[in-house]
Structure formats: C-alpha cells, structure tokens
C-alpha cells in the first residue's frame, strides 16, 4: 500500500541555520510528491511539487526538494531558516486522485 | 488565500447531533476532496467528487456522507456524532480529476461535546 514516512516528529533549528526535513515514500510507480506547510490555526499551503522531470524542484518561500528514486526519498531543504518558517510540514504522495499524508514534522525556530 | 472557502470556521455540537460542513472550490475547479485531521489519525482522505459525481472513497464512516451540487460547491454531512469525530475537516479542490495538486481551504474545526 502507498505510504509516506516522515521520521522526525519535531525539529528545532536556530534562525539562519540550514534545514532538511526527511521524507520517504512507498509506491510502485513514480509518485506525485508534494510538500505542504500548515501554520498554527491555518490551512495547508502547497510549498512545492514533483510530477516528473528535473529531480530538484524549487518552491515558494525559498524551499527546494530533491527526488531520489534510489532512496525513495523526497527531502525538503532550505539554506537559511526564518522565524516565520515555524510550522508543521507534511510530505504528501499523490496516488491518482487522493493524497496520502505523512505524519508531519513540527519545526520550531530559535532566535 | 487558496481560493477555497469553507464554512463555518468553528462548530460546537453535542453527541448524537448532525452537522453540515460547506465548501466552495476555487473558480474553475471541478474536483472537491474532503479530509479529516485528528490528533490520533493525522490527515486522512475521506471522499472525492468530480463534477457532481463521487469518484473515490477513503476512510469515510457510514455516518458521514457528502455531495457536490451543480454549482460545484460541496457539503459534508456528519450524523450521530461521537466525541471521536472532533477534528479539523478540510476541503480541497483541483482542476482535474486526478494526478494533480490540490488546493486546501482553511478548514472547519468541529468540537463534539
């Protein structure tokens, strides 16, 4: 069955530090992969998506993610974190018409 | 702002009651999806409608039902409510029926007392 694993439940980084959030997916074919962000009390905002083609995808707010088929991974990165990036991040796999969400990684940013 | 609207924002009700959640998709989107976000289950897909027809079902209870109207807005009906139904319910929409990104509304927070 299709699944998404985010191994880190909580991550804390200092403002200005780099960030990498891990994601592993399980899917037979090449999946559609997304990262969504949920700020406290807010809905879900799409950060970036991978459908096919270039394995390094750029998103909004300075985020990028790299699709690695050999590792079944789709890790999210940002070179310098801002305090406003504190939120919950979901790695998501799209299988035809429904989205499969990972459990989420809650990011805290220290000043 | 994704362009997807949901009402109401908050809903507080008692066990055994019935409620209706409403969603208006982005202009031009034909697909509507419903998701439930709870502390113990995380974010789970409930059901999808495309241009008025049910297209996919996920972990939706029999006490829950949905429909999409000719103007493409959708309603999620929750009946015989239980304490465990307390959750954040999201609606999402997309242009296509499948294999496409989905845009999420702000959610309806349901509290069952």
Short mmCIF file of C-alpha atoms in Angstrom, two decimals:
data_model
loop_
_atom_site.label_atom_id
_atom_site.label_comp_id
_atom_site.label_asym_id
_atom_site.label_seq_id
_atom_site.Cartn_x
_atom_site.Cartn_y
_atom_site.Cartn_z
CA UNK A 1 0.00 0.00 0.00
CA UNK A 2 1.09 3.53 -0.68
CA UNK A 3 2.60 5.26 2.34
CA UNK A 4 4.70 8.24 3.35
CA UNK A 5 7.11 8.29 6.27
CA UNK A 6 8.45 11.38 7.97
CA UNK A 7 10.91 10.05 10.54
CA UNK A 8 11.28 13.28 12.50
CA UNK A 9 8.26 14.35 14.56
CA UNK A 10 9.89 17.51 15.92
CA UNK A 11 12.90 19.51 14.72
CA UNK A 12 14.37 22.63 16.27
CA UNK A 13 16.79 24.88 14.41
CA UNK A 14 18.26 28.30 15.03
CA UNK A 15 17.23 31.19 12.85
CA UNK A 16 19.61 31.46 9.92
CA UNK A 17 20.62 27.80 10.06
CA UNK A 18 20.01 25.38 7.21
CA UNK A 19 17.15 22.92 7.30
CA UNK A 20 16.48 19.47 5.91
CA UNK A 21 13.25 17.61 6.56
CA UNK A 22 13.26 13.95 5.64
CA UNK A 23 10.60 12.08 3.74
CA UNK A 24 10.42 8.53 2.39
CA UNK A 25 7.64 7.22 0.22
CA UNK A 26 6.44 3.78 -0.71
CA UNK A 27 4.81 3.47 -4.10
CA UNK A 28 5.22 1.09 -7.01
CA UNK A 29 5.28 3.60 -9.81
CA UNK A 30 6.76 7.09 -9.83
CA UNK A 31 4.58 9.01 -7.44
CA UNK A 32 3.44 12.56 -7.50
CA UNK A 33 5.09 14.14 -4.46
CA UNK A 34 4.32 17.32 -2.62
CA UNK A 35 5.32 19.27 0.45
CA UNK A 36 2.60 21.20 2.24
CA UNK A 37 3.00 23.53 5.21
CA UNK A 38 0.45 24.19 7.95
CA UNK A 39 0.96 27.21 10.16
CA UNK A 40 -0.76 27.23 13.57
CA UNK A 41 -4.52 27.58 13.13
CA UNK A 42 -4.16 27.78 9.37
CA UNK A 43 -4.96 25.62 6.41
CA UNK A 44 -2.49 23.75 4.23
CA UNK A 45 -0.35 25.62 1.75
CA UNK A 46 1.47 23.93 -1.12
CA UNK A 47 5.22 24.57 -0.96
CA UNK A 48 6.32 22.58 -3.99
CA UNK A 49 5.52 19.57 -6.14
CA UNK A 50 7.26 16.89 -8.17
CA UNK A 51 5.49 15.18 -11.03
CA UNK A 52 8.35 14.24 -13.36
CA UNK A 53 11.47 15.68 -14.98
CA UNK A 54 14.13 17.55 -13.07
CA UNK A 55 14.60 15.86 -9.72
CA UNK A 56 15.46 19.11 -7.92
CA UNK A 57 12.34 21.23 -7.58
CA UNK A 58 12.07 24.77 -6.36
CA UNK A 59 9.15 26.00 -4.32
CA UNK A 60 7.88 29.07 -2.61
CA UNK A 61 9.47 30.79 0.38
CA UNK A 62 12.97 29.64 -0.64
CA UNK A 63 12.30 25.91 -0.20
CA UNK A 64 13.53 23.16 -2.50
CA UNK A 65 13.24 19.40 -2.54
CA UNK A 66 15.12 16.61 -4.27
CA UNK A 67 13.53 13.44 -5.56
CA UNK A 68 15.82 10.42 -5.23
CA UNK A 69 14.27 7.30 -6.70
CA UNK A 70 17.08 5.02 -5.49
CA UNK A 71 16.42 6.07 -1.90
CA UNK A 72 12.65 6.54 -2.23
CA UNK A 73 13.16 9.95 -0.69
CA UNK A 74 11.89 13.46 -1.25
CA UNK A 75 13.66 15.61 1.34
CA UNK A 76 12.81 19.28 1.83
CA UNK A 77 15.60 21.81 2.26
CA UNK A 78 16.07 25.48 2.96
CA UNK A 79 19.50 27.14 3.20
CA UNK A 80 18.58 29.72 5.84
CA UNK A 81 15.55 29.39 8.10
CA UNK A 82 13.46 32.40 9.17
CA UNK A 83 11.42 32.59 12.37
CA UNK A 84 8.26 32.68 10.24
CA UNK A 85 9.07 29.18 8.95
CA UNK A 86 7.96 27.67 12.27
CA UNK A 87 5.07 25.41 11.29
CA UNK A 88 4.18 21.81 10.58
CA UNK A 89 5.41 20.34 7.33
CA UNK A 90 3.74 17.46 5.54
CA UNK A 91 5.27 15.29 2.88
CA UNK A 92 2.50 14.03 0.64
CA UNK A 93 2.22 11.39 -2.04
CA UNK A 94 -0.43 11.65 -4.71
CA UNK A 95 -1.76 8.38 -5.96
CA UNK A 96 -4.16 9.05 -8.83
CA UNK A 97 -6.88 11.03 -7.08
CA UNK A 98 -6.21 11.10 -3.35
CA UNK A 99 -3.36 12.41 -1.29
CA UNK A 100 -1.52 10.28 1.26
CA UNK A 101 -0.07 12.41 4.02
CA UNK A 102 2.92 11.71 6.19
CA UNK A 103 2.55 12.23 9.92
CA UNK A 104 4.16 15.65 9.70
CA UNK A 105 7.28 17.28 11.12
CA UNK A 106 6.82 20.18 13.51
CA UNK A 107 9.53 22.78 13.05
CA UNK A 108 10.49 25.15 15.84
CA UNK A 109 12.85 28.06 15.16
CA UNK A 110 15.01 29.56 17.90
CA UNK A 111 16.01 33.23 17.62
CA UNK B 1 -5.52 32.56 0.19
CA UNK B 2 -6.07 29.39 -1.84
CA UNK B 3 -9.45 30.46 -3.21
CA UNK B 4 -11.21 27.55 -1.48
CA UNK B 5 -13.75 28.65 1.10
CA UNK B 6 -15.21 26.66 3.95
CA UNK B 7 -17.99 27.46 6.36
CA UNK B 8 -18.40 27.54 9.24
CA UNK B 9 -14.94 28.08 10.66
CA UNK B 10 -15.86 26.57 14.01
CA UNK B 11 -18.70 24.29 15.03
CA UNK B 12 -19.53 23.08 18.51
CA UNK B 13 -22.24 20.50 18.95
CA UNK B 14 -23.32 17.60 21.14
CA UNK B 15 -23.07 13.86 20.71
CA UNK B 16 -25.82 12.35 18.61
CA UNK B 17 -26.36 15.51 16.59
CA UNK B 18 -25.99 16.09 12.86
CA UNK B 19 -23.99 18.87 11.20
CA UNK B 20 -23.28 20.04 7.66
CA UNK B 21 -19.98 21.47 6.53
CA UNK B 22 -19.85 23.52 3.35
CA UNK B 23 -17.08 24.01 0.81
CA UNK B 24 -16.79 26.20 -2.28
CA UNK B 25 -13.94 25.22 -4.63
CA UNK B 26 -11.65 27.57 -6.49
CA UNK B 27 -13.17 29.10 -9.57
CA UNK B 28 -12.81 26.62 -12.43
CA UNK B 29 -12.04 23.59 -10.26
CA UNK B 30 -14.29 20.60 -10.84
CA UNK B 31 -12.92 18.26 -8.17
CA UNK B 32 -13.63 18.56 -4.47
CA UNK B 33 -11.99 16.45 -1.79
CA UNK B 34 -12.70 16.12 1.93
CA UNK B 35 -10.05 15.32 4.53
CA UNK B 36 -10.15 14.84 8.27
CA UNK B 37 -7.28 15.90 10.53
CA UNK B 38 -7.26 14.49 14.05
CA UNK B 39 -4.54 14.12 16.64
CA UNK B 40 -4.58 10.32 16.61
CA UNK B 41 -5.18 9.65 12.91
CA UNK B 42 -3.38 12.56 11.28
CA UNK B 43 -4.66 13.77 7.92
CA UNK B 44 -6.88 11.27 6.17
CA UNK B 45 -8.68 11.37 2.87
CA UNK B 46 -12.44 10.92 3.17
CA UNK B 47 -14.06 11.32 -0.23
CA UNK B 48 -13.76 12.96 -3.65
CA UNK B 49 -16.34 14.36 -6.05
CA UNK B 50 -15.72 15.37 -9.62
CA UNK B 51 -18.27 17.44 -11.48
CA UNK B 52 -21.07 16.21 -9.26
CA UNK B 53 -20.16 12.53 -9.18
CA UNK B 54 -18.45 10.56 -6.46
CA UNK B 55 -15.03 9.44 -7.69
CA UNK B 56 -13.16 7.99 -4.75
CA UNK B 57 -13.76 6.98 -1.17
CA UNK B 58 -11.26 6.78 1.62
CA UNK B 59 -11.69 6.21 5.32
CA UNK B 60 -15.16 7.68 5.50
CA UNK B 61 -17.57 6.38 8.10
CA UNK B 62 -21.07 5.27 7.11
CA UNK B 63 -22.44 8.03 9.36
CA UNK B 64 -20.77 10.56 7.06
CA UNK B 65 -21.94 11.47 3.59
CA UNK B 66 -21.15 14.12 1.03
CA UNK B 67 -22.46 15.55 -2.18
CA UNK B 68 -21.44 18.05 -4.82
CA UNK B 69 -24.06 20.34 -6.25
CA UNK B 70 -24.48 21.67 -9.83
CA UNK B 71 -22.74 24.91 -8.86
CA UNK B 72 -19.83 22.66 -7.73
CA UNK B 73 -19.96 23.53 -4.06
CA UNK B 74 -19.89 20.53 -1.77
CA UNK B 75 -21.34 19.61 1.59
CA UNK B 76 -20.11 17.05 4.08
CA UNK B 77 -22.83 15.72 6.37
CA UNK B 78 -21.85 14.17 9.68
CA UNK B 79 -24.56 12.43 11.67
CA UNK B 80 -24.91 10.60 15.01
CA UNK B 81 -21.86 12.48 16.11
CA UNK B 82 -19.47 10.95 18.60
CA UNK B 83 -16.73 12.51 20.70
CA UNK B 84 -14.16 10.96 18.40
CA UNK B 85 -15.49 12.91 15.43
CA UNK B 86 -13.98 16.07 16.88
CA UNK B 87 -11.40 17.12 14.31
CA UNK B 88 -10.42 19.65 11.70
CA UNK B 89 -12.17 18.98 8.41
CA UNK B 90 -10.51 20.27 5.26
CA UNK B 91 -11.90 20.68 1.82
CA UNK B 92 -9.58 20.80 -1.17
CA UNK B 93 -10.17 21.37 -4.85
CA UNK B 94 -8.39 20.75 -8.11
CA UNK B 95 -8.95 21.34 -11.78
CA UNK B 96 -8.53 17.76 -12.90
CA UNK B 97 -9.97 14.54 -11.65
CA UNK B 98 -6.63 13.01 -10.77
CA UNK B 99 -2.86 13.31 -10.71
CA UNK B 100 -2.84 16.96 -9.87
CA UNK B 101 -2.14 19.29 -6.99
CA UNK B 102 -4.92 20.11 -4.61
CA UNK B 103 -5.64 23.49 -3.01
CA UNK B 104 -6.90 23.45 0.54
CA UNK B 105 -9.43 25.59 2.33
CA UNK B 106 -8.88 26.93 5.86
CA UNK B 107 -10.81 24.08 7.45
CA UNK B 108 -13.77 23.70 9.79
CA UNK B 109 -12.96 22.83 13.37
CA UNK B 110 -15.65 20.53 14.77
CA UNK B 111 -15.93 20.02 18.50
CA UNK B 112 -18.34 17.38 19.75
CA UNK B 113 -19.17 17.67 23.47
#
